[in-house]
């Protein structure tokens, strides 16, 4: 395969990130999760949250003591 040609079904991205995002990616990489997989998971989670919000559902976090917090979206 010639250089600079992505396999079918893939798109190569070049993005600018801040230091905080870089640290998160490094932390996941230390756990054995590639940057690519971390981005895939993040996009999938964002899509899920947005679809649920658009459907009128609430997203809540429940802590170990059954304390509930509602997730406020930045839409």
Backbone as JSON Lines, residues from 0, in Angstrom:
{"i":0,"aa":"X","n":[0.85,-1.18,0.0],"ca":[0.0,0.0,0.0],"c":[0.9,1.24,0.0]}
{"i":1,"aa":"X","n":[0.62,2.21,-0.87],"ca":[1.43,3.43,-0.92],"c":[1.34,4.19,0.39]}
{"i":2,"aa":"X","n":[2.38,4.97,0.67],"ca":[2.38,5.8,1.87],"c":[1.27,6.84,1.8]}
{"i":3,"aa":"X","n":[0.84,7.29,2.99],"ca":[-0.2,8.32,3.11],"c":[-1.56,7.89,2.59]}
{"i":4,"aa":"X","n":[-1.77,6.59,2.41],"ca":[-3.08,6.11,1.99],"c":[-3.63,5.28,3.15]}
{"i":5,"aa":"X","n":[-4.77,5.68,3.65],"ca":[-5.38,4.98,4.77],"c":[-6.1,3.74,4.28]}
{"i":6,"aa":"X","n":[-6.1,2.68,5.1],"ca":[-6.88,1.5,4.73],"c":[-8.34,1.88,4.55]}
{"i":7,"aa":"X","n":[-9.04,1.14,3.71],"ca":[-10.44,1.43,3.44],"c":[-11.24,1.42,4.74]}
{"i":8,"aa":"X","n":[-12.07,2.44,4.93],"ca":[-12.9,2.53,6.12],"c":[-12.27,3.31,7.26]}
{"i":9,"aa":"X","n":[-11.09,3.85,7.07],"ca":[-10.42,4.6,8.11],"c":[-10.13,6.01,7.62]}
{"i":10,"aa":"X","n":[-10.1,6.95,8.56],"ca":[-9.73,8.33,8.27],"c":[-8.67,8.76,9.26]}
{"i":11,"aa":"X","n":[-7.58,9.29,8.78],"ca":[-6.52,9.78,9.65],"c":[-6.84,11.22,10.04]}
{"i":12,"aa":"X","n":[-6.69,11.52,11.32],"ca":[-6.96,12.86,11.82],"c":[-5.7,13.49,12.38]}
{"i":13,"aa":"X","n":[-5.62,14.78,12.29],"ca":[-4.57,15.54,12.94],"c":[-5.3,16.61,13.76]}
{"i":14,"aa":"X","n":[-5.1,16.57,15.09],"ca":[-5.84,17.49,15.95],"c":[-4.9,18.2,16.9]}
{"i":15,"aa":"X","n":[-5.33,19.34,17.38],"ca":[-4.6,20.07,18.42],"c":[-5.33,19.83,19.74]}
{"i":16,"aa":"X","n":[-4.59,19.5,20.79],"ca":[-5.19,19.26,22.1],"c":[-4.43,20.06,23.14]}
{"i":17,"aa":"X","n":[-5.11,20.33,24.25],"ca":[-4.44,21.04,25.33],"c":[-3.71,20.05,26.24]}
{"i":18,"aa":"X","n":[-2.97,20.57,27.2],"ca":[-2.16,19.74,28.08],"c":[-3.01,18.79,28.92]}
{"i":19,"aa":"X","n":[-4.18,19.25,29.35],"ca":[-5.07,18.41,30.16],"c":[-5.52,17.17,29.36]}
{"i":20,"aa":"X","n":[-5.9,17.39,28.12],"ca":[-6.33,16.28,27.26],"c":[-5.16,15.33,27.0]}
{"i":21,"aa":"X","n":[-3.99,15.89,26.8],"ca":[-2.8,15.06,26.59],"c":[-2.55,14.15,27.79]}
{"i":22,"aa":"X","n":[-2.7,14.69,28.99],"ca":[-2.49,13.9,30.2],"c":[-3.5,12.76,30.31]}
{"i":23,"aa":"X","n":[-4.73,13.04,29.94],"ca":[-5.76,12.0,29.97],"c":[-5.39,10.89,28.98]}
{"i":24,"aa":"X","n":[-4.98,11.25,27.79],"ca":[-4.58,10.24,26.79],"c":[-3.38,9.43,27.28]}
{"i":25,"aa":"X","n":[-2.42,10.09,27.92],"ca":[-1.25,9.38,28.45],"c":[-1.65,8.41,29.56]}
{"i":26,"aa":"X","n":[-2.58,8.84,30.4],"ca":[-3.03,7.99,31.5],"c":[-3.69,6.71,30.96]}
{"i":27,"aa":"X","n":[-4.5,6.87,29.93],"ca":[-5.14,5.7,29.32],"c":[-4.11,4.81,28.61]}
{"i":28,"aa":"X","n":[-3.15,5.44,28.0],"ca":[-2.11,4.67,27.31],"c":[-1.31,3.81,28.29]}
{"i":29,"aa":"X","n":[-1.06,4.35,29.49],"ca":[-0.37,3.58,30.53],"c":[-1.17,2.36,30.94]}
{"i":30,"aa":"X","n":[-2.48,2.45,30.81],"ca":[-3.37,1.34,31.14],"c":[-3.51,0.37,29.97]}
{"i":31,"aa":"X","n":[-2.81,0.65,28.88],"ca":[-2.84,-0.25,27.73],"c":[-3.9,0.06,26.7]}
{"i":32,"aa":"X","n":[-4.5,1.25,26.79],"ca":[-5.53,1.65,25.83],"c":[-4.9,2.67,24.87]}
{"i":33,"aa":"X","n":[-4.91,2.35,23.6],"ca":[-4.28,3.23,22.61],"c":[-5.02,4.56,22.52]}
{"i":34,"aa":"X","n":[-4.34,5.54,21.98],"ca":[-4.97,6.85,21.77],"c":[-6.16,6.7,20.83]}
{"i":35,"aa":"X","n":[-5.99,5.9,19.79],"ca":[-7.08,5.67,18.85],"c":[-8.3,5.09,19.55]}
{"i":36,"aa":"X","n":[-8.08,4.07,20.38],"ca":[-9.21,3.44,21.09],"c":[-9.82,4.4,22.1]}
{"i":37,"aa":"X","n":[-9.0,5.19,22.77],"ca":[-9.53,6.17,23.72],"c":[-10.42,7.17,23.01]}
{"i":38,"aa":"X","n":[-10.0,7.66,21.85],"ca":[-10.82,8.62,21.09],"c":[-12.1,7.95,20.62]}
{"i":39,"aa":"X","n":[-12.02,6.71,20.14],"ca":[-13.23,6.0,19.71],"c":[-14.24,5.9,20.86]}
{"i":40,"aa":"X","n":[-13.74,5.52,22.04],"ca":[-14.62,5.38,23.2],"c":[-15.23,6.72,23.59]}
{"i":41,"aa":"X","n":[-14.43,7.77,23.55],"ca":[-14.91,9.1,23.92],"c":[-16.01,9.56,22.96]}
{"i":42,"aa":"X","n":[-15.8,9.33,21.68],"ca":[-16.8,9.74,20.68],"c":[-18.08,8.93,20.85]}
{"i":43,"aa":"X","n":[-17.94,7.63,21.1],"ca":[-19.12,6.78,21.3],"c":[-19.91,7.22,22.54]}
{"i":44,"aa":"X","n":[-19.19,7.56,23.62],"ca":[-19.85,8.0,24.84],"c":[-20.56,9.34,24.62]}
{"i":45,"aa":"X","n":[-19.9,10.28,23.96],"ca":[-20.51,11.56,23.66],"c":[-21.77,11.37,22.82]}
{"i":46,"aa":"X","n":[-21.7,10.49,21.84],"ca":[-22.86,10.24,20.98],"c":[-24.02,9.66,21.79]}
{"i":47,"aa":"X","n":[-23.72,8.71,22.68],"ca":[-24.75,8.12,23.52],"c":[-25.41,9.18,24.41]}
{"i":48,"aa":"X","n":[-24.6,9.99,25.07],"ca":[-25.12,11.02,25.96],"c":[-25.98,12.02,25.18]}
{"i":49,"aa":"X","n":[-25.5,12.45,24.04],"ca":[-26.26,13.42,23.24],"c":[-27.58,12.84,22.74]}
{"i":50,"aa":"X","n":[-27.57,11.57,22.29],"ca":[-28.81,10.96,21.81],"c":[-29.83,10.81,22.94]}
{"i":51,"aa":"X","n":[-29.36,10.41,24.11],"ca":[-30.27,10.28,25.25],"c":[-30.84,11.64,25.65]}
{"i":52,"aa":"X","n":[-30.0,12.65,25.66],"ca":[-30.45,14.0,26.0],"c":[-31.48,14.5,24.99]}
{"i":53,"aa":"X","n":[-31.21,14.27,23.72],"ca":[-32.13,14.7,22.66],"c":[-33.47,13.97,22.76]}
{"i":54,"aa":"X","n":[-33.46,12.77,23.32],"ca":[-34.69,11.99,23.49],"c":[-35.46,12.42,24.74]}
{"i":55,"aa":"X","n":[-34.91,13.39,25.47],"ca":[-35.58,13.89,26.66],"c":[-35.21,13.15,27.93]}
{"i":56,"aa":"X","n":[-34.25,12.24,27.84],"ca":[-33.82,11.49,29.02],"c":[-32.78,12.27,29.81]}
{"i":57,"aa":"X","n":[-32.67,11.93,31.1],"ca":[-31.67,12.54,31.97],"c":[-30.52,11.56,32.16]}
{"i":58,"aa":"X","n":[-29.34,12.08,32.28],"ca":[-28.16,11.26,32.53],"c":[-27.74,11.54,33.97]}
{"i":59,"aa":"X","n":[-27.67,10.48,34.77],"ca":[-27.33,10.64,36.17],"c":[-26.15,9.76,36.54]}
{"i":60,"aa":"X","n":[-25.4,10.24,37.53],"ca":[-24.3,9.48,38.1],"c":[-24.7,9.07,39.51]}
{"i":61,"aa":"X","n":[-24.47,7.81,39.83],"ca":[-24.79,7.3,41.17],"c":[-23.48,6.9,41.82]}
{"i":62,"aa":"X","n":[-23.17,7.51,42.97],"ca":[-21.91,7.18,43.65],"c":[-22.08,5.93,44.52]}
{"i":63,"aa":"X","n":[-21.02,5.55,45.18],"ca":[-21.01,4.32,45.99],"c":[-22.02,4.34,47.13]}
{"i":64,"aa":"X","n":[-22.41,5.52,47.57],"ca":[-23.38,5.66,48.66],"c":[-24.79,5.92,48.15]}
{"i":65,"aa":"X","n":[-25.0,5.62,46.87],"ca":[-26.29,5.84,46.2],"c":[-26.67,7.31,46.1]}
{"i":66,"aa":"X","n":[-25.7,8.19,46.24],"ca":[-25.95,9.61,45.99],"c":[-26.08,9.81,44.48]}
{"i":67,"aa":"X","n":[-27.07,10.57,44.07],"ca":[-27.34,10.76,42.65],"c":[-27.05,12.2,42.26]}
{"i":68,"aa":"X","n":[-26.33,12.34,41.16],"ca":[-26.08,13.67,40.59],"c":[-26.52,13.63,39.14]}
{"i":69,"aa":"X","n":[-27.16,14.67,38.69],"ca":[-27.57,14.74,37.3],"c":[-26.44,15.36,36.49]}
{"i":70,"aa":"X","n":[-26.19,14.79,35.35],"ca":[-25.15,15.29,34.46],"c":[-25.72,16.48,33.69]}
{"i":71,"aa":"X","n":[-25.05,17.6,33.79],"ca":[-25.47,18.81,33.07],"c":[-24.66,18.87,31.78]}
{"i":72,"aa":"X","n":[-25.36,18.93,30.67],"ca":[-24.69,18.92,29.37],"c":[-24.36,20.32,28.9]}
{"i":73,"aa":"X","n":[-23.32,20.4,28.13],"ca":[-22.86,21.68,27.58],"c":[-23.34,21.8,26.15]}
{"i":74,"aa":"X","n":[-24.67,21.84,26.0],"ca":[-25.26,21.93,24.66],"c":[-25.81,23.3,24.39]}
